[in-house]
Every structure is written in C-alpha cells, then in structure tokens.
Short mmCIF file of N, CA and C in Angstrom, two decimals:
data_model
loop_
_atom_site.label_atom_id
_atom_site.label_comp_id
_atom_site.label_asym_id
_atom_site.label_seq_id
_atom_site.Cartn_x
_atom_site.Cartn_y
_atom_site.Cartn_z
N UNK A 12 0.85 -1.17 0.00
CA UNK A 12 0.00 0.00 0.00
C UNK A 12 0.89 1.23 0.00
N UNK A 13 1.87 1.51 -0.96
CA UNK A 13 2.47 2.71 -1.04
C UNK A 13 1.78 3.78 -1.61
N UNK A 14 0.83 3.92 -1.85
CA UNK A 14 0.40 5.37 -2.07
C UNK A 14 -0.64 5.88 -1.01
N UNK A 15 -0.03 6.79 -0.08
CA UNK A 15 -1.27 7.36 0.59
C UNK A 15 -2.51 8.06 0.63
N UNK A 16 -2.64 8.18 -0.66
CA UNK A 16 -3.97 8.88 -1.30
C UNK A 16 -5.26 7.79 -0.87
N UNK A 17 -5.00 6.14 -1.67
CA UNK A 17 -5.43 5.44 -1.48
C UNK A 17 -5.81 4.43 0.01
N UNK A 18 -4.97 5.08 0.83
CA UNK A 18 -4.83 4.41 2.26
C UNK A 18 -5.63 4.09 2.68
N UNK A 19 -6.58 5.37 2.74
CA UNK A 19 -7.72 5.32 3.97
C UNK A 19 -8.90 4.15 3.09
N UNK A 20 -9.22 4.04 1.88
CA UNK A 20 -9.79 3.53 1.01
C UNK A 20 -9.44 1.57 1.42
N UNK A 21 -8.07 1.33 1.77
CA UNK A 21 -7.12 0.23 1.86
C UNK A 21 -7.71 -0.36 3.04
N UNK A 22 -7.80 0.79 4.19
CA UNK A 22 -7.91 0.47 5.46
C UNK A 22 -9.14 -0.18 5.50
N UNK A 23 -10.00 1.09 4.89
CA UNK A 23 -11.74 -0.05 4.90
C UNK A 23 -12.18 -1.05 4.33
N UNK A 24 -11.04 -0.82 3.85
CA UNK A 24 -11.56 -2.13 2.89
C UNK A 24 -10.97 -3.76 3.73
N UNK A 25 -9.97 -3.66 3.84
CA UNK A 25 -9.32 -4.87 5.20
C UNK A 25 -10.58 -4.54 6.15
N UNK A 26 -10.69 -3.75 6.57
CA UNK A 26 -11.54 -3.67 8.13
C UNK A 26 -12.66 -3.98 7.91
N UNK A 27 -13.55 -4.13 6.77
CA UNK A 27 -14.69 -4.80 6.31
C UNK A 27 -14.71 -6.12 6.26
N UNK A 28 -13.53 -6.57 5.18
CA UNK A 28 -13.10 -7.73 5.68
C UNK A 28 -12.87 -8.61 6.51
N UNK A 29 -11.94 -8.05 7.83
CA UNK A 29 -11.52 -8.62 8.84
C UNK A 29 -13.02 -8.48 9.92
N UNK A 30 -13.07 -7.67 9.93
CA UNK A 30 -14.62 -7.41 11.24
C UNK A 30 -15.59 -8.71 11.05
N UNK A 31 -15.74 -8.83 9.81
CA UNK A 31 -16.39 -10.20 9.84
C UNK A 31 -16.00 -11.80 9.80
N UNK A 32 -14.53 -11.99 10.34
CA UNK A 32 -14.09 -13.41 10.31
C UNK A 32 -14.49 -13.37 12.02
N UNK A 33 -14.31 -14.55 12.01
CA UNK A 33 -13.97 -15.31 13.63
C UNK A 33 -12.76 -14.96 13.75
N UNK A 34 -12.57 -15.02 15.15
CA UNK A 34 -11.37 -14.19 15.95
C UNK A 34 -9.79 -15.22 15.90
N UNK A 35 -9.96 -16.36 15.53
CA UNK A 35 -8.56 -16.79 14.81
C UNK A 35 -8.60 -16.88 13.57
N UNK A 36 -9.42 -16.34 12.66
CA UNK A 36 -9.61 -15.98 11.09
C UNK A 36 -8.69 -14.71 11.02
N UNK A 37 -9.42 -13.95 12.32
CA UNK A 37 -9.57 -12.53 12.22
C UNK A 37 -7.40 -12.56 12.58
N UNK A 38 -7.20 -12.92 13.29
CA UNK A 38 -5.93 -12.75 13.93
C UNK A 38 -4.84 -12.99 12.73
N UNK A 39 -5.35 -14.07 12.14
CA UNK A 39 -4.82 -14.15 10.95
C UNK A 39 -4.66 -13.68 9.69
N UNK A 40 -5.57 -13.22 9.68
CA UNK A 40 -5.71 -12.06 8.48
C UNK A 40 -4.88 -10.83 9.05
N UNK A 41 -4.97 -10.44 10.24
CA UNK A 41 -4.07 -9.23 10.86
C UNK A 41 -2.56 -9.54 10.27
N UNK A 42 -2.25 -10.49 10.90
CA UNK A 42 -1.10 -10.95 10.95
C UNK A 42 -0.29 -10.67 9.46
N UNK A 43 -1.22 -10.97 8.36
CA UNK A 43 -1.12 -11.51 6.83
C UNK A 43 -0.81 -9.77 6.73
N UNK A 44 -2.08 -9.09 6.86
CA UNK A 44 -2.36 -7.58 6.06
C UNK A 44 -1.20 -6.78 7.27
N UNK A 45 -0.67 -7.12 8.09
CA UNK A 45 0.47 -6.17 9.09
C UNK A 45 1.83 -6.71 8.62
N UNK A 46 2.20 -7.69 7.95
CA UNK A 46 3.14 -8.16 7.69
C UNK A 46 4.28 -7.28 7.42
N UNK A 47 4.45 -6.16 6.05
CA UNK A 47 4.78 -5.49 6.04
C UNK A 47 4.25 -4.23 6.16
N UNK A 48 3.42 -4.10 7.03
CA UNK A 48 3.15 -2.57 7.29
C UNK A 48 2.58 -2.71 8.75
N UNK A 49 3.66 -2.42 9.58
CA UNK A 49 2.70 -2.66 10.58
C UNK A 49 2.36 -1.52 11.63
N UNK A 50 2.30 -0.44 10.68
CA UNK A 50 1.54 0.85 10.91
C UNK A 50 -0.05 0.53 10.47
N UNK A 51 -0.28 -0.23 9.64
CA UNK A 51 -1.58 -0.98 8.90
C UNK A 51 -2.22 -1.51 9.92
N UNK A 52 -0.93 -2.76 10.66
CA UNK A 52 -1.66 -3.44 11.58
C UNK A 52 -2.35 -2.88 12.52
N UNK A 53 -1.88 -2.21 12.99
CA UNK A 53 -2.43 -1.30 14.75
C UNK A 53 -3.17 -0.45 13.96
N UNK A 54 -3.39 0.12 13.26
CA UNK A 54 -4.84 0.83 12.87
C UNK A 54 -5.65 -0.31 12.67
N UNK A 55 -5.57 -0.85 11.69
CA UNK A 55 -6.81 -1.80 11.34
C UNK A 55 -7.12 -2.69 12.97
N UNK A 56 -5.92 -2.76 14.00
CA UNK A 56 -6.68 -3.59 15.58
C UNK A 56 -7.32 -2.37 16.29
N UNK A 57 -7.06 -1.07 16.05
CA UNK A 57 -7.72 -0.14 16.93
C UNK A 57 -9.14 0.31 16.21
N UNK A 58 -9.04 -0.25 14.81
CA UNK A 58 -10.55 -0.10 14.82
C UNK A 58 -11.25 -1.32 14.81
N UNK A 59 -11.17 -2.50 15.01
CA UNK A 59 -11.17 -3.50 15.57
C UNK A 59 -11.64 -3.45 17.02
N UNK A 60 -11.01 -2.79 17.46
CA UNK A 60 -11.28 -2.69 18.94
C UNK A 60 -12.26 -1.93 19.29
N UNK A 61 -12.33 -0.74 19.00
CA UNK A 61 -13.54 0.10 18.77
C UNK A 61 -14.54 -0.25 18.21
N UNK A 62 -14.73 -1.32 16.91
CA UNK A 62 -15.79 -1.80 17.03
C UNK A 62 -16.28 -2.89 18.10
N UNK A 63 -15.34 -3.50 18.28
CA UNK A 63 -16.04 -4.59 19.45
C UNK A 63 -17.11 -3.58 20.80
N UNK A 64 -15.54 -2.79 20.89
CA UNK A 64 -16.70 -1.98 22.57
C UNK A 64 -18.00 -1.05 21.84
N UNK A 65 -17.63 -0.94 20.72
CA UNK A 65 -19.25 -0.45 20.09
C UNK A 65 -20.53 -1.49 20.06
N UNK A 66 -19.99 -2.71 19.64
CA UNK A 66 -20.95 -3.85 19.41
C UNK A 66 -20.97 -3.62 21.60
N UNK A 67 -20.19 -3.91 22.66
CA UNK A 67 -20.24 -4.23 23.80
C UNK A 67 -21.63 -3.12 24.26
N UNK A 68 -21.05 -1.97 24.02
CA UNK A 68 -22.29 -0.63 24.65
C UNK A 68 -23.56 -0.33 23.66
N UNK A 69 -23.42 -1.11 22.08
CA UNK A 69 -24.95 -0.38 22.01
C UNK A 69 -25.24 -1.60 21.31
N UNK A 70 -24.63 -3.10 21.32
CA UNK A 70 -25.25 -4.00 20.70
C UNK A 70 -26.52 -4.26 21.47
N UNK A 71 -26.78 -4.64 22.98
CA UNK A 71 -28.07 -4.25 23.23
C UNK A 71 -29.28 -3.57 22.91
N UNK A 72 -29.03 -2.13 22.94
CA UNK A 72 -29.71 -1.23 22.66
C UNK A 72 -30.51 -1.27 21.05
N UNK A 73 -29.43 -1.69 20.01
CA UNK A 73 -30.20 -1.95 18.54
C UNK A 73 -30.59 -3.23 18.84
N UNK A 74 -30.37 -4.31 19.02
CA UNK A 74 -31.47 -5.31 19.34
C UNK A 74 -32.71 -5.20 19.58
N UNK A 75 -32.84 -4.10 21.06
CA UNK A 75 -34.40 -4.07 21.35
C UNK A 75 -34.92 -3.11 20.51
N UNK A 76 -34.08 -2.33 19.62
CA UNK A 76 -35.02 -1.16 18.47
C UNK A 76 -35.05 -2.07 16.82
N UNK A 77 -34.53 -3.41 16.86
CA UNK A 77 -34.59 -4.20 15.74
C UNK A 77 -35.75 -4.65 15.30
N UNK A 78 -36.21 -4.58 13.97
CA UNK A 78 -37.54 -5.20 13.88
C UNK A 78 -37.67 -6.66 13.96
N UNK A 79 -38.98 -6.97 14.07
CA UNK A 79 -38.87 -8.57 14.05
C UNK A 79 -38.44 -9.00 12.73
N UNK A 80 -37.08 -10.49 13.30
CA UNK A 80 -36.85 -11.09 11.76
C UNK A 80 -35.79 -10.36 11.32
N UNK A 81 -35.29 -9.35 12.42
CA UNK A 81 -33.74 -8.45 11.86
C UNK A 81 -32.48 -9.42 11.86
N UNK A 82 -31.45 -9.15 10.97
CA UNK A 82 -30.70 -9.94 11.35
C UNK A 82 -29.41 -9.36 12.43
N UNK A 83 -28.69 -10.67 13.14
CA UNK A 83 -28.46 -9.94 14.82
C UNK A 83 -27.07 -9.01 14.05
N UNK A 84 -26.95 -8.32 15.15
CA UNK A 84 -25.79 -7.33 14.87
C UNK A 84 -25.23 -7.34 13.79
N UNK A 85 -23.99 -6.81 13.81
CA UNK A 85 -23.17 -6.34 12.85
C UNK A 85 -23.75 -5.55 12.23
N UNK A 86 -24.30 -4.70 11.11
CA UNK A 86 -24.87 -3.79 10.61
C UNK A 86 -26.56 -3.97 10.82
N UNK A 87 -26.61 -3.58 11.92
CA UNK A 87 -28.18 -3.60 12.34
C UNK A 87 -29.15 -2.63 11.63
N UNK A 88 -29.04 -1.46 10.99
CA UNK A 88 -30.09 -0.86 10.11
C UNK A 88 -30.24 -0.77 9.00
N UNK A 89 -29.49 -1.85 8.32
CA UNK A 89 -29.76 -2.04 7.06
C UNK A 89 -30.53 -2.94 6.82
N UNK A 90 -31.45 -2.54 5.92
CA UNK A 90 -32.82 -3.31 5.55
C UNK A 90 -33.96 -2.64 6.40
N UNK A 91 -34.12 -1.75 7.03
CA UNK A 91 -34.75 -1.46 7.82
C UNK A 91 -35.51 0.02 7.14
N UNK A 92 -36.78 0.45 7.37
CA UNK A 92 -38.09 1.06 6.59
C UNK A 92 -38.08 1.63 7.30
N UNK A 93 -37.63 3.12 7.79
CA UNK A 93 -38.49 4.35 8.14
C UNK A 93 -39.24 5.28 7.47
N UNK A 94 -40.19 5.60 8.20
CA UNK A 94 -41.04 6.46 7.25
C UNK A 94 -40.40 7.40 5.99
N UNK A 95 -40.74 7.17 4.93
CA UNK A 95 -40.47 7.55 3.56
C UNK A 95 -38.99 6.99 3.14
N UNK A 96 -38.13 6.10 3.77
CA UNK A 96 -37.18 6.23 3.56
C UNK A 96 -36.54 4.49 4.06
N UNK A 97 -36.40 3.65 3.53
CA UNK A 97 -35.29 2.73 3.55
C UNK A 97 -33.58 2.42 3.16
N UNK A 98 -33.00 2.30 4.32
CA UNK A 98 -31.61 2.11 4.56
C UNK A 98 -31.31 1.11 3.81
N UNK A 99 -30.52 1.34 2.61
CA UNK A 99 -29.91 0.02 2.28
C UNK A 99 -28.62 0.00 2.55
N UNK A 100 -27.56 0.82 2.82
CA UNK A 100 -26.44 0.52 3.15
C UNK A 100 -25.56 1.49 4.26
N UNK A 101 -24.89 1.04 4.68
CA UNK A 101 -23.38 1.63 5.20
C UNK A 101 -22.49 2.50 4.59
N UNK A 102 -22.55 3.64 4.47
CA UNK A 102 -21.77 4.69 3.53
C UNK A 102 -20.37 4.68 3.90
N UNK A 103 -20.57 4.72 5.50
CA UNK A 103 -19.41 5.50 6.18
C UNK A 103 -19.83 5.56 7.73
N UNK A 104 -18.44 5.74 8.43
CA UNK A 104 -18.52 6.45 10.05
C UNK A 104 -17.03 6.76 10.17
N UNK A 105 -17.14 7.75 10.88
CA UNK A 105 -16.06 8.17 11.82
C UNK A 105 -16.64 8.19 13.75
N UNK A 106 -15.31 8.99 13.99
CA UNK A 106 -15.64 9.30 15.79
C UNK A 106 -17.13 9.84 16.16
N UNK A 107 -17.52 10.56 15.18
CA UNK A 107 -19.29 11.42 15.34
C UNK A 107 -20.39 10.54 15.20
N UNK A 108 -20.31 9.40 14.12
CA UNK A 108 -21.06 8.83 13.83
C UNK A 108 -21.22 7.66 12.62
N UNK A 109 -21.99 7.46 12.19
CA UNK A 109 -22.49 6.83 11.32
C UNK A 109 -23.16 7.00 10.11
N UNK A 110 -22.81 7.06 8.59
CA UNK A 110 -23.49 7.30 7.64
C UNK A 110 -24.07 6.63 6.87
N UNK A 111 -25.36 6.14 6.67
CA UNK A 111 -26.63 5.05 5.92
C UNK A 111 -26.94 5.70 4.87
#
C-alpha cells in the first residue's frame, strides 16, 4: 500500500473484511495484512477494537429497536423502513457517527 492517497480507502476495505471473520480468522488475516506494514496493523486492531466496545455498549440497545426477523448485529439498520425512507447501506462512520 504505497500510495497514501489510497490508504484510507485500503484500510476499509481490510476492516470490512476482517470485522467479519472469527477471531482466529480474524488474527490471521491481521497478521497476513500487518506483515509489512505494521503501521496498517495497529490501525486496522484499533478499529477492531472500537468496534467490538461499540458492538459491547450499544449491541443491546439496537437489538431491542430491531424489527422482528432483523438480522443480529453487525450492521443492524440495514434493511430497515423508516417512514419515507429505507436504509440500504453503510456509507461510512467516523468518531461522530455513522453514515446510511
């Protein structure tokens, strides 16, 4: 990943990836994508990590606002019908939030 234009693009794209293996999938894939960069690695585990304590403090909370028949976590408002308006995807988030 030598061009930093493309980085941040690099990062989400592994972290999409990795967020959804099992946690010796997941370790392994770290391992693979930090190999030589392991400025890569520790970003892609600190948002790793941040998502877990995100899933820890509000995986509850979207559960009980899930409709019936939602599927469980990981991107909980997609597929989901509010008035005039259905979520089909995940745009984006940073530290503020979340973009659908």
């Amino acid at each position: 990943m030598a061009d930093p234009e493309h980085r941040p693009s690099e990062i989400r794209r592994l972290f999409d990836l990795i967020v959804q293996l099992e946690p010796a999938a997941r370790a392994e894939r770290l391992a693979e994508a930090g190999r030589d960069d392991p400025a890569l690695r520790a970003e892609l585990e600190s948002l790793l990590d941040a998502d877990t304590e995100r899933a820890q403090i509000l995986g509850p909370l979207e559960q009980a606002f899930a409709p019936p028949g939602a599927p469980p976590l990981g991107n909980p408002w997609t597929g989901r019908i509010l008035p005039r308006y259905e979520i089909q995807e995940r745009l984006g988030g940073g530290g503020m939030g979340v973009v659908y």
